[in-house]
Tab-separated table of C-alpha atoms and ligand atoms in Angstrom:
chain	number	residue	atom	x	y	z
I	1	MET	CA	-3.393	20.151	19.139
I	2	ARG	CA	0.820	20.122	20.316
I	3	GLN	CA	2.779	19.804	17.028
I	4	ILE	CA	4.110	16.550	16.954
I	5	SER	CA	6.678	15.616	14.088
I	6	VAL	CA	7.040	12.173	12.794
I	7	THR	CA	10.969	11.838	14.219
I	8	GLU	CA	9.325	12.940	17.697
I	9	HIS	CA	6.544	10.549	16.969
I	10	LEU	CA	8.678	7.240	15.995
I	11	GLN	CA	10.930	7.981	19.531
I	12	LEU	CA	7.496	7.329	21.148
I	13	HIS	CA	6.007	4.490	18.967
I	14	GLN	CA	8.647	1.878	18.303
I	15	LYS	CA	7.714	-0.994	20.403
I	16	ASN	CA	9.437	-3.126	17.908
I	17	ILE	CA	12.256	-1.487	16.663
I	18	PRO	CA	13.637	-0.415	20.247
I	19	GLU	CA	17.147	-1.276	18.911
I	20	ALA	CA	17.024	0.848	15.516
I	21	THR	CA	15.839	4.425	16.439
I	22	GLY	CA	18.209	6.302	14.571
I	23	ARG	CA	18.980	3.845	11.667
I	24	PHE	CA	15.069	3.387	11.565
I	25	THR	CA	14.355	7.389	11.717
I	26	SER	CA	16.641	7.823	8.738
I	27	LEU	CA	14.815	5.489	6.435
I	28	PHE	CA	11.433	7.170	7.418
I	29	ASN	CA	13.149	10.901	6.866
I	30	GLU	CA	14.513	9.737	3.415
I	31	LEU	CA	11.097	8.189	2.462
I	32	ILE	CA	9.293	11.632	3.663
I	33	LEU	CA	11.736	13.823	1.651
I	34	SER	CA	11.066	11.760	-1.375
I	35	ALA	CA	7.692	11.844	-0.889
I	36	LYS	CA	8.119	15.678	-0.595
I	37	ILE	CA	9.686	15.768	-3.912
I	38	ILE	CA	6.898	13.763	-5.546
I	39	ASN	CA	4.238	15.729	-4.276
I	40	ARG	CA	5.789	19.029	-5.752
I	41	ALA	CA	5.844	17.230	-9.061
I	42	VAL	CA	2.083	16.056	-8.542
I	43	ASN	CA	0.812	19.312	-7.684
I	44	LYS	CA	2.292	20.892	-10.624
I	45	ALA	CA	1.711	18.273	-13.040
I	46	GLY	CA	-0.711	20.169	-15.026
I	47	LEU	CA	2.199	22.520	-15.891
I	48	VAL	CA	4.762	21.377	-16.889
I	49	ASP	CA	5.608	18.261	-18.815
I	50	VAL	CA	5.385	15.495	-16.500
I	51	LEU	CA	1.736	14.489	-17.385
I	52	GLY	CA	0.868	11.603	-19.885
I	53	ASP	CA	2.787	8.054	-21.378
I	54	THR	CA	6.433	7.444	-21.653
I	55	GLY	CA	5.300	5.063	-24.506
I	56	GLU	CA	6.845	2.375	-21.979
I	57	THR	CA	5.196	-0.552	-20.261
I	58	ASN	CA	6.318	-2.210	-17.069
I	59	ILE	CA	7.198	-5.535	-16.006
I	60	GLN	CA	3.306	-5.296	-14.970
I	61	GLY	CA	2.422	-4.737	-18.890
I	62	GLU	CA	1.299	-1.414	-17.795
I	63	HIS	CA	1.750	1.506	-19.451
I	64	VAL	CA	4.314	3.491	-17.963
I	65	GLN	CA	3.271	7.272	-16.894
I	66	LYS	CA	5.975	9.640	-16.588
I	67	LEU	CA	4.791	10.692	-12.749
I	68	ASP	CA	5.374	6.818	-12.202
I	69	GLU	CA	8.587	6.962	-13.724
I	70	TYR	CA	9.884	9.965	-12.035
I	71	ALA	CA	8.323	8.774	-8.741
I	72	ASN	CA	10.396	5.290	-9.048
I	73	LYS	CA	13.666	7.359	-9.630
I	74	ILE	CA	12.952	9.733	-6.476
I	75	LEU	CA	12.603	6.983	-4.330
I	76	ILE	CA	15.684	4.586	-5.486
I	77	HIS	CA	18.119	7.633	-5.607
I	78	ARG	CA	17.198	8.985	-2.247
I	79	LEU	CA	16.495	5.447	-0.098
I	80	GLN	CA	19.481	3.887	-1.988
I	81	ARG	CA	21.685	6.364	-0.035
I	82	CYS	CA	20.066	5.959	3.603
I	83	GLY	CA	22.621	3.515	4.477
I	84	VAL	CA	20.131	0.922	6.534
I	85	LEU	CA	18.885	-1.033	3.319
I	86	CYS	CA	20.176	-4.283	1.926
I	87	ALA	CA	17.814	-4.050	-1.077
I	88	MET	CA	14.708	-2.707	-2.334
I	89	SER	CA	11.977	-4.114	-4.822
I	90	SER	CA	9.348	-1.482	-6.432
I	91	GLU	CA	6.423	-2.177	-8.397
I	92	GLU	CA	7.932	-0.704	-11.829
I	93	GLN	CA	10.972	-3.156	-11.573
I	94	ALA	CA	11.228	-6.667	-12.333
I	95	ASP	CA	14.252	-7.675	-9.923
I	96	LEU	CA	15.639	-6.980	-6.770
I	97	ILE	CA	17.092	-3.396	-6.671
I	98	GLN	CA	20.856	-3.638	-4.994
I	99	ILE	CA	22.515	-0.993	-2.929
I	100	PRO	CA	25.290	-0.171	-4.719
I	101	ARG	CA	28.602	-1.344	-3.774
I	102	ASN	CA	30.482	1.284	-2.012
I	103	PHE	CA	27.121	2.891	-0.777
I	104	PRO	CA	26.482	2.171	3.352
I	105	LYS	CA	24.218	-0.807	3.932
I	106	GLY	CA	21.693	-2.086	6.648
I	107	ASP	CA	19.125	-4.890	7.660
I	108	TYR	CA	16.102	-3.262	6.313
I	109	PHE	CA	14.020	-4.327	2.946
I	110	LEU	CA	11.923	-1.814	1.262
I	111	VAL	CA	8.979	-2.564	-0.957
I	112	PHE	CA	7.243	0.320	-2.364
I	113	ASP	CA	4.408	0.944	-4.991
I	114	PRO	CA	6.173	4.506	-6.200
I	115	LEU	CA	2.832	5.731	-7.659
I	116	ASP	CA	-0.457	4.143	-6.820
I	117	GLY	CA	-3.434	5.135	-9.163
I	118	SER	CA	-1.312	6.308	-11.751
I	119	SER	CA	-4.285	5.580	-14.447
I	120	ASN	CA	-6.049	8.957	-12.643
I	121	ILE	CA	-2.726	11.064	-12.598
I	122	GLU	CA	-4.248	13.203	-15.889
I	123	ALA	CA	-7.635	13.598	-14.271
I	124	ASN	CA	-6.316	15.059	-11.144
I	125	VAL	CA	-7.534	12.453	-8.678
I	126	SER	CA	-5.911	11.392	-5.379
I	127	ILE	CA	-2.566	9.206	-5.853
I	128	GLY	CA	-0.485	7.515	-3.342
I	129	THR	CA	2.993	6.255	-2.476
I	130	ILE	CA	2.980	2.562	-0.762
I	131	PHE	CA	6.032	1.071	1.085
I	132	SER	CA	6.834	-1.922	3.163
I	133	ILE	CA	9.566	-2.444	5.355
I	134	TYR	CA	10.834	-5.627	6.549
I	135	ARG	CA	14.234	-6.812	8.441
I	136	ARG	CA	16.249	-9.109	6.107
I	137	LYS	CA	16.205	-12.654	7.109
I	138	HIS	CA	19.847	-13.662	6.794
I	139	GLY	CA	22.544	-13.562	3.939
I	140	ASN	CA	25.172	-11.367	3.779
I	141	LEU	CA	24.779	-7.600	2.701
I	142	GLU	CA	26.667	-7.382	-0.521
I	143	SER	CA	24.943	-9.643	-2.328
I	144	VAL	CA	21.041	-9.815	-1.516
I	145	GLU	CA	19.121	-12.910	-2.690
I	146	LEU	CA	15.455	-13.267	-2.756
I	147	HIS	CA	15.454	-15.800	-0.530
I	148	ASP	CA	17.013	-13.236	1.678
I	149	VAL	CA	14.433	-10.780	1.737
I	150	LEU	CA	10.710	-12.628	0.601
I	151	GLN	CA	8.889	-12.754	3.878
I	152	LYS	CA	5.102	-12.810	4.358
I	153	GLY	CA	3.370	-9.635	5.509
I	154	SER	CA	3.122	-10.519	9.270
I	155	GLU	CA	7.004	-10.057	9.601
I	156	GLN	CA	6.618	-6.588	8.450
I	157	VAL	CA	8.454	-3.904	10.331
I	158	ALA	CA	6.520	-0.983	9.130
I	159	ALA	CA	3.987	0.051	6.326
I	160	GLY	CA	2.231	3.188	5.089
I	161	TYR	CA	1.337	5.190	2.732
I	162	PHE	CA	1.699	9.125	1.451
I	163	LEU	CA	-1.515	10.699	0.033
I	164	TYR	CA	-1.214	13.411	-2.539
I	165	GLY	CA	-4.885	14.889	-2.570
I	166	SER	CA	-6.392	17.990	-1.272
I	167	SER	CA	-3.858	17.470	1.540
I	168	THR	CA	-0.944	15.722	1.304
I	169	VAL	CA	-1.249	13.088	4.214
I	170	LEU	CA	1.550	10.020	5.626
I	171	ILE	CA	-0.554	7.008	7.242
I	172	PHE	CA	1.637	4.331	8.906
I	173	THR	CA	2.287	1.780	11.676
I	174	THR	CA	5.351	0.377	13.215
I	175	GLY	CA	3.236	-2.414	14.682
I	176	ASP	CA	1.994	0.112	17.700
I	177	GLY	CA	-1.123	1.302	15.885
I	178	VAL	CA	-1.953	3.618	13.050
I	179	HIS	CA	-0.946	7.104	12.873
I	180	GLY	CA	-1.545	10.131	10.362
I	181	PHE	CA	0.431	13.312	9.821
I	182	THR	CA	-0.588	15.641	7.550
I	183	LEU	CA	2.032	18.315	5.414
I	184	ASP	CA	2.109	21.613	6.630
I	185	PRO	CA	3.631	23.392	3.389
I	186	SER	CA	4.087	26.462	5.444
I	187	VAL	CA	6.820	24.852	7.289
I	188	GLY	CA	7.594	22.176	5.084
I	189	GLU	CA	6.871	19.213	7.904
I	190	PHE	CA	4.426	16.023	8.495
I	191	LEU	CA	2.700	16.788	11.964
I	192	LEU	CA	0.424	14.484	13.681
I	193	SER	CA	-3.026	15.020	12.703
I	194	HIS	CA	-4.685	11.375	13.082
I	195	PRO	CA	-3.454	10.185	16.504
I	196	ASP	CA	-4.581	6.221	16.715
I	197	ILE	CA	-6.835	5.566	13.497
I	198	ARG	CA	-9.037	3.007	14.683
I	199	VAL	CA	-11.200	1.745	11.143
I	200	PRO	CA	-15.078	1.547	12.062
I	201	GLU	CA	-16.216	-2.233	12.924
I	202	GLN	CA	-19.113	-1.935	10.341
I	203	GLY	CA	-18.960	0.558	7.111
I	204	LYS	CA	-21.686	1.953	5.213
I	205	LEU	CA	-19.871	1.968	1.562
I	206	TYR	CA	-18.465	-0.859	-0.180
I	207	SER	CA	-15.967	-0.278	-3.073
I	208	VAL	CA	-15.381	-2.944	-6.012
I	209	ASN	CA	-15.087	-2.421	-9.939
I	210	GLU	CA	-19.003	-4.060	-10.886
I	211	ALA	CA	-17.632	-3.803	-14.419
I	212	TYR	CA	-16.202	-7.201	-14.016
I	213	TRP	CA	-19.390	-8.947	-12.708
I	214	HIS	CA	-19.478	-11.377	-15.223
I	215	TYR	CA	-15.467	-12.331	-14.764
I	216	TRP	CA	-15.921	-13.629	-11.479
I	217	ASP	CA	-16.873	-16.746	-9.826
I	218	LYS	CA	-20.397	-17.310	-8.229
I	219	LYS	CA	-18.822	-16.919	-4.479
I	220	THR	CA	-17.396	-13.638	-5.424
I	221	GLN	CA	-20.591	-12.548	-7.099
I	222	GLU	CA	-22.637	-13.759	-3.813
I	223	ALA	CA	-19.843	-12.013	-1.788
I	224	VAL	CA	-20.838	-8.909	-3.952
I	225	ALA	CA	-24.286	-9.012	-3.843
I	226	VAL	CA	-24.572	-8.882	0.087
I	227	PHE	CA	-23.564	-5.408	-0.039
I	228	LYS	CA	-26.637	-4.838	-2.352
I	229	ASP	CA	-29.312	-6.764	-0.503
I	230	PRO	CA	-31.253	-4.810	1.781
I	231	ASN	CA	-32.511	-7.740	3.431
I	232	SER	CA	-29.006	-8.992	4.105
I	233	ASP	CA	-27.917	-9.932	7.745
I	234	LEU	CA	-25.193	-7.054	7.325
I	235	GLY	CA	-28.416	-5.003	8.436
I	236	GLN	CA	-27.932	-1.728	6.572
I	237	LEU	CA	-27.749	0.083	3.282
I	238	TYR	CA	-24.510	0.625	1.802
I	239	SER	CA	-23.063	3.323	-1.277
I	240	LEU	CA	-20.611	2.244	-3.594
I	241	ARG	CA	-17.772	4.288	-3.732
I	242	TYR	CA	-14.705	3.378	-6.038
I	243	ILE	CA	-11.978	5.531	-7.480
I	244	GLY	CA	-9.935	3.274	-8.813
I	245	SER	CA	-6.702	4.721	-6.840
I	246	LEU	CA	-6.238	1.957	-4.191
I	247	VAL	CA	-4.486	4.376	-1.549
I	248	SER	CA	-7.680	7.115	-1.909
I	249	ASP	CA	-10.272	4.088	-1.696
I	250	PHE	CA	-8.273	2.796	1.047
I	251	HIS	CA	-7.992	5.922	2.862
I	252	ARG	CA	-11.361	6.661	2.791
I	253	ASN	CA	-12.500	3.523	4.007
I	254	LEU	CA	-10.276	3.228	6.861
I	255	LEU	CA	-11.379	6.905	8.108
I	256	TYR	CA	-15.168	6.531	7.711
I	257	GLY	CA	-15.747	2.473	7.499
I	258	GLY	CA	-16.170	0.294	4.540
I	259	ILE	CA	-14.759	-2.581	2.662
I	260	PHE	CA	-12.450	-2.317	-0.312
I	261	MET	CA	-12.602	-5.576	-2.599
I	262	TYR	CA	-10.632	-6.340	-5.708
I	263	PRO	CA	-11.063	-9.990	-6.289
I	264	ALA	CA	-9.622	-12.722	-8.979
I	265	ASP	CA	-11.463	-12.323	-11.988
I	266	PHE	CA	-11.421	-14.310	-15.685
I	267	ARG	CA	-10.218	-11.163	-17.352
I	268	ASP	CA	-6.959	-12.006	-18.132
I	269	PRO	CA	-5.780	-15.549	-17.936
I	270	LYS	CA	-2.294	-14.517	-17.073
I	271	LYS	CA	-3.578	-12.745	-13.952
I	272	PRO	CA	-5.846	-15.240	-12.362
I	273	HIS	CA	-5.477	-13.621	-8.662
I	274	GLY	CA	-6.529	-10.391	-9.777
I	275	LYS	CA	-4.345	-7.097	-10.395
I	276	LEU	CA	-2.997	-5.889	-6.789
I	277	ARG	CA	0.230	-7.069	-5.885
I	278	LEU	CA	0.844	-8.796	-2.470
I	279	LEU	CA	4.278	-7.117	-1.642
I	280	CYS	CA	3.746	-3.612	-2.408
I	281	GLU	CA	0.069	-3.132	-2.013
I	282	ALA	CA	-1.688	-5.823	-0.469
I	283	ALA	CA	0.591	-6.563	2.834
I	284	PRO	CA	1.228	-3.294	3.572
I	285	LEU	CA	-2.576	-2.145	3.546
I	286	ALA	CA	-3.037	-5.454	5.594
I	287	MET	CA	-0.826	-4.463	8.427
I	288	LEU	CA	-2.397	-1.337	8.565
I	289	ALA	CA	-6.043	-2.542	8.485
I	290	GLU	CA	-5.356	-4.870	10.864
I	291	GLN	CA	-3.397	-2.450	13.251
I	292	ALA	CA	-6.323	0.042	13.002
I	293	GLY	CA	-8.487	-2.755	14.254
I	294	GLY	CA	-9.582	-4.017	10.844
I	295	MET	CA	-9.162	-6.722	8.667
I	296	ALA	CA	-7.534	-7.951	5.528
I	297	THR	CA	-7.961	-11.498	3.426
I	298	ASP	CA	-7.787	-12.599	0.245
I	299	GLY	CA	-11.186	-13.363	0.463
I	300	LEU	CA	-10.392	-16.480	2.662
I	301	ASN	CA	-7.019	-16.337	4.059
I	302	PRO	CA	-5.622	-13.808	6.095
I	303	ILE	CA	-3.312	-11.564	3.543
I	304	LEU	CA	-0.493	-11.328	5.976
I	305	GLU	CA	-0.124	-14.769	6.248
I	306	ILE	CA	0.362	-15.651	2.822
I	307	GLU	CA	3.810	-16.688	2.088
I	308	PRO	CA	5.521	-14.833	-1.204
I	309	GLN	CA	7.236	-16.981	-3.743
I	310	GLU	CA	7.856	-14.078	-6.121
I	311	LEU	CA	8.209	-10.429	-6.115
I	312	HIS	CA	5.354	-9.518	-8.214
I	313	GLN	CA	2.789	-12.045	-6.719
I	314	ARG	CA	-0.650	-10.869	-7.254
I	315	THR	CA	-3.619	-11.661	-4.781
I	316	PRO	CA	-7.263	-11.167	-4.426
I	317	LEU	CA	-7.901	-8.460	-1.823
I	318	VAL	CA	-10.712	-7.756	0.662
I	319	ILE	CA	-9.942	-5.352	3.133
I	320	GLY	CA	-11.508	-2.681	5.836
I	321	SER	CA	-13.782	-2.845	8.340
I	322	ARG	CA	-14.115	-6.647	10.412
I	323	LYS	CA	-17.699	-6.918	10.045
I	324	ASP	CA	-17.807	-6.309	6.342
I	325	VAL	CA	-14.963	-8.294	5.535
I	326	GLN	CA	-16.147	-11.432	8.113
I	327	LYS	CA	-19.007	-11.102	5.936
I	328	VAL	CA	-17.200	-11.836	2.712
I	329	GLN	CA	-15.275	-14.556	4.570
I	330	ASP	CA	-17.839	-16.658	5.732
I	331	ILE	CA	-19.420	-16.516	2.368
I	332	PHE	CA	-16.377	-17.986	0.879
I	333	ALA	CA	-15.999	-20.271	3.609
I	334	ALA	CA	-19.352	-21.979	3.511
I	335	GLU	CA	-19.943	-25.330	1.725
Q	1	LIG	P1	-1.134	1.493	-10.314
Q	1	LIG	O1	-1.545	2.644	-10.297
Q	1	LIG	O2	-0.054	1.412	-8.943
Q	1	LIG	O3	-1.050	0.408	-11.360
Q	1	LIG	O4	-2.427	0.735	-8.899
Q	1	LIG	C1	-3.602	0.486	-9.890
Q	1	LIG	C2	-4.679	-0.235	-9.082
Q	1	LIG	C3	-5.306	0.334	-7.894
Q	1	LIG	O5	-4.741	1.745	-7.612
Q	1	LIG	C4	-6.493	0.405	-7.964
Q	1	LIG	O6	-7.035	0.028	-6.979
Q	1	LIG	C5	-6.831	-0.511	-9.115
Q	1	LIG	O7	-5.894	-0.515	-9.987
Q	1	LIG	C6	-8.116	-0.660	-10.101
Q	1	LIG	O8	-7.990	-1.149	-11.130
Q	1	LIG	P2	-9.309	-1.319	-12.234
Q	1	LIG	O9	-9.305	0.103	-12.725
Q	1	LIG	O10	-9.178	-2.809	-12.565
Q	1	LIG	O11	-10.462	-1.318	-11.283
Q	2	LIG	MN1	-0.400	0.358	-7.304
Q	3	LIG	MN1	1.930	2.011	-9.096
């Protein structure tokens, strides 16, 4: 296959960002440089002291792993300087991240999960960086308020993730299909490896943490049980694949077909809507799933239609092959 770089591909596929070629590309290039730097640290995590816990907890009340913090710092440092953002939001930071006064600004708003699956870092399981890009709605560039940037997922201009695995891949969409690039370390470039990814209509895999069975409501138990029932009208047997790293579980299901579920559970009264975050996890993956011909709901409603009320809002997530997600939606919709 002819070697196509991300920059070249962006020139070809930017139906909904026609007016912003150079600016948008510079944003992507800074994301890519950040991912290369993070990837270098991830690959040698076992050798240098970037493993383990910082002993702090973040806005999510979770232990912050050193690589989480490192990835967060790299992304903020690099993206603050790209000249096309009005503000950012990171899973690791409570508030909006403003662009310093003396830095050039632009109309884009970036949301990211700097390192997803971080509980797996020390076990050498694939982890990733998830990003989501909006254009700000209104307001002035100098002091961006939450209401200037908070928008539902269907307003995303682009979304994607880097997956630091057996190879390092970048999967993204700008609203014109989903495309995958693999880092060729010999040239240090992400080259097109998965043009126009389509998720199979129905999968053979379901991904959910069944340990929470007794903390789910009846509908959720019914929705999960259907994938274990040999006599269900899904008409086939499924395997359970769950590695506890959302980007890895999502990526496998995107390519092979399947459904990932992180339902609401009653384990933690402070988190009645499940663990996953709408803005930095569910919405970007939902844009990818839908652009690839799949589907993404909170069980009943499309993820991309949820109007966010706050930065770190959580949502149940059911995402993947259309027929499988539709089956869950039918169960939730039934009286
Ligand atoms: P993060 O590392 O960004 O906090 O995300 C972890 C998430 C997600 O990657 C994964 O699907 C989920 O946590 C696993 O949660 P459980 O351990 O509760 O199954
Ligand atoms: Mn995450
Ligand atoms: Mn994270």
